[in-house]
CSV table of N, CA and C in Angstrom, one decimal:
chain,number,residue,atom,x,y,z
A,1,MET,N,39.7,162.6,116.6
A,1,MET,CA,40.7,161.6,116.6
A,1,MET,C,40.7,160.9,115.3
A,2,ILE,N,41.9,160.7,114.7
A,2,ILE,CA,42.0,160.0,113.4
A,2,ILE,C,42.1,158.5,113.7
A,3,ASP,N,41.4,157.7,112.9
A,3,ASP,CA,41.4,156.3,113.0
A,3,ASP,C,42.8,155.8,112.5
A,4,ARG,N,43.6,155.1,113.3
A,4,ARG,CA,44.9,154.7,112.9
A,4,ARG,C,45.1,153.2,112.7
A,5,HIS,N,44.0,152.5,112.5
A,5,HIS,CA,44.2,151.1,112.3
A,5,HIS,C,43.7,150.7,110.9
A,6,CYS,N,44.1,149.5,110.5
A,6,CYS,CA,43.7,149.0,109.2
A,6,CYS,C,42.2,148.6,109.2
A,7,GLU,N,41.7,148.4,108.1
A,7,GLU,CA,40.3,148.0,108.0
A,7,GLU,C,40.0,146.7,108.7
A,8,ASP,N,40.9,145.8,108.7
A,8,ASP,CA,40.7,144.5,109.4
A,8,ASP,C,41.0,144.6,110.9
A,9,GLY,N,41.3,145.8,111.4
A,9,GLY,CA,41.6,145.9,112.9
A,9,GLY,C,43.1,145.9,113.2
A,10,ASP,N,43.9,145.4,112.3
A,10,ASP,CA,45.4,145.4,112.6
A,10,ASP,C,45.9,146.8,112.7
A,11,ILE,N,47.0,146.9,113.3
A,11,ILE,CA,47.7,148.2,113.5
A,11,ILE,C,49.0,148.2,112.7
A,12,ALA,N,49.2,149.2,111.8
A,12,ALA,CA,50.4,149.3,111.0
A,12,ALA,C,51.4,150.2,111.8
A,13,VAL,N,52.6,149.9,111.8
A,13,VAL,CA,53.7,150.7,112.4
A,13,VAL,C,54.8,151.0,111.4
A,14,ILE,N,55.4,152.1,111.5
A,14,ILE,CA,56.5,152.5,110.7
A,14,ILE,C,57.7,152.6,111.7
A,15,GLY,N,58.7,151.9,111.4
A,15,GLY,CA,59.9,151.9,112.3
A,15,GLY,C,61.1,151.3,111.6
A,16,ARG,N,62.2,151.1,112.3
A,16,ARG,CA,63.4,150.6,111.7
A,16,ARG,C,63.3,149.1,111.6
A,17,ASP,N,63.6,148.5,110.5
A,17,ASP,CA,63.6,147.1,110.3
A,17,ASP,C,64.9,146.5,110.8
A,18,LEU,N,64.9,145.9,112.0
A,18,LEU,CA,66.1,145.4,112.6
A,18,LEU,C,66.1,143.8,112.6
A,19,THR,N,65.4,143.2,111.7
A,19,THR,CA,65.2,141.8,111.6
A,19,THR,C,66.6,141.1,111.5
A,20,ALA,N,67.5,141.6,110.7
A,20,ALA,CA,68.8,141.0,110.4
A,20,ALA,C,69.7,141.1,111.7
A,21,SER,N,69.7,142.2,112.4
A,21,SER,CA,70.6,142.4,113.5
A,21,SER,C,70.0,141.9,114.8
A,22,LEU,N,68.7,141.9,115.0
A,22,LEU,CA,68.2,141.4,116.3
A,22,LEU,C,67.4,140.1,116.2
A,23,GLY,N,67.1,139.7,115.0
A,23,GLY,CA,66.3,138.5,114.8
A,23,GLY,C,67.0,137.2,115.3
A,24,THR,N,68.3,137.2,115.4
A,24,THR,CA,69.0,136.0,115.9
A,24,THR,C,69.2,136.0,117.4
A,25,ARG,N,68.7,137.1,118.1
A,25,ARG,CA,68.8,137.2,119.5
A,25,ARG,C,67.5,137.2,120.2
A,26,LEU,N,66.5,136.6,119.6
A,26,LEU,CA,65.2,136.5,120.2
A,26,LEU,C,65.2,135.5,121.4
A,27,PRO,N,64.2,135.7,122.3
A,27,PRO,CA,64.1,134.7,123.5
A,27,PRO,C,63.7,133.3,122.9
A,28,TYR,N,64.0,132.3,123.7
A,28,TYR,CA,63.7,130.9,123.4
A,28,TYR,C,62.2,130.8,123.1
A,29,GLY,N,61.9,130.2,122.0
A,29,GLY,CA,60.5,129.9,121.6
A,29,GLY,C,59.9,131.0,120.8
A,30,VAL,N,60.6,132.1,120.6
A,30,VAL,CA,60.0,133.2,119.8
A,30,VAL,C,60.7,133.2,118.4
A,31,SER,N,59.8,133.3,117.4
A,31,SER,CA,60.4,133.3,116.0
A,31,SER,C,59.7,134.4,115.2
A,32,ILE,N,60.3,134.6,114.1
A,32,ILE,CA,59.8,135.6,113.1
A,32,ILE,C,59.4,134.9,111.8
A,33,GLY,N,58.2,135.0,111.4
A,33,GLY,CA,57.7,134.3,110.2
A,33,GLY,C,58.4,134.8,109.0
A,34,LEU,N,58.3,134.1,107.9
A,34,LEU,CA,58.9,134.5,106.6
A,34,LEU,C,58.3,135.8,106.1
A,35,ASP,N,57.1,136.1,106.4
A,35,ASP,CA,56.4,137.3,106.0
A,35,ASP,C,56.4,138.4,107.1
A,36,GLU,N,57.2,138.2,108.1
A,36,GLU,CA,57.2,139.2,109.2
A,36,GLU,C,58.6,139.8,109.3
A,37,ARG,N,58.6,141.0,110.0
A,37,ARG,CA,59.9,141.7,110.2
A,37,ARG,C,59.9,142.2,111.7
A,38,LEU,N,61.0,142.2,112.3
A,38,LEU,CA,61.2,142.8,113.6
A,38,LEU,C,61.4,144.3,113.5
A,39,VAL,N,60.4,145.1,113.9
A,39,VAL,CA,60.4,146.5,113.7
A,39,VAL,C,60.6,147.2,115.1
A,40,VAL,N,61.5,148.1,115.2
A,40,VAL,CA,61.7,148.8,116.4
A,40,VAL,C,61.2,150.3,116.2
A,41,ILE,N,60.5,150.7,117.2
A,41,ILE,CA,60.0,152.1,117.3
A,41,ILE,C,60.6,152.7,118.5
A,42,PRO,N,60.8,154.0,118.5
A,42,PRO,CA,61.3,154.7,119.7
A,42,PRO,C,60.3,154.6,120.9
A,43,ARG,N,60.8,154.4,122.1
A,43,ARG,CA,59.9,154.3,123.3
A,43,ARG,C,59.1,155.5,123.4
A,44,SER,N,59.6,156.7,123.2
A,44,SER,CA,58.9,157.9,123.3
A,44,SER,C,57.7,158.0,122.4
A,45,MET,N,57.8,157.3,121.2
A,45,MET,CA,56.7,157.3,120.2
A,45,MET,C,55.6,156.5,120.8
A,46,LEU,N,55.9,155.3,121.4
A,46,LEU,CA,54.8,154.5,121.9
A,46,LEU,C,54.2,155.1,123.1
A,47,ILE,N,54.9,155.8,124.0
A,47,ILE,CA,54.3,156.5,125.1
A,47,ILE,C,53.4,157.6,124.6
A,48,ALA,N,53.8,158.3,123.6
A,48,ALA,CA,53.0,159.4,123.1
A,48,ALA,C,51.7,158.9,122.4
A,49,ALA,N,51.8,157.7,121.9
A,49,ALA,CA,50.6,157.1,121.2
A,49,ALA,C,49.7,156.4,122.2
A,50,LYS,N,50.1,156.2,123.4
A,50,LYS,CA,49.3,155.4,124.4
A,50,LYS,C,47.9,155.9,124.5
A,51,ARG,N,47.7,157.2,124.5
A,51,ARG,CA,46.3,157.7,124.7
A,51,ARG,C,45.4,157.3,123.5
A,52,ASP,N,46.0,157.0,122.4
A,52,ASP,CA,45.2,156.6,121.2
A,52,ASP,C,45.0,155.1,121.0
A,53,ILE,N,45.6,154.3,121.9
A,53,ILE,CA,45.5,152.9,121.9
A,53,ILE,C,44.4,152.4,122.8
A,54,PRO,N,43.3,151.9,122.3
A,54,PRO,CA,42.2,151.5,123.2
A,54,PRO,C,42.6,150.3,124.1
A,55,GLY,N,42.1,150.4,125.3
A,55,GLY,CA,42.4,149.4,126.3
A,55,GLY,C,43.8,149.3,126.9
A,56,VAL,N,44.5,150.4,126.8
A,56,VAL,CA,45.9,150.5,127.4
A,56,VAL,C,45.8,151.5,128.5
């Protein structure tokens, strides 16, 4: 198995940046920081990665 997390334990994702189009439609109390982006990945990708995510 290839280690897919960053040295600090964070997980990096590659997806479509939809901050501009979806960022204004977040649920009450949810916000995106100035250094953050709302990234969307296909559901099928997350399901395929499930076996590689510890504790899921």
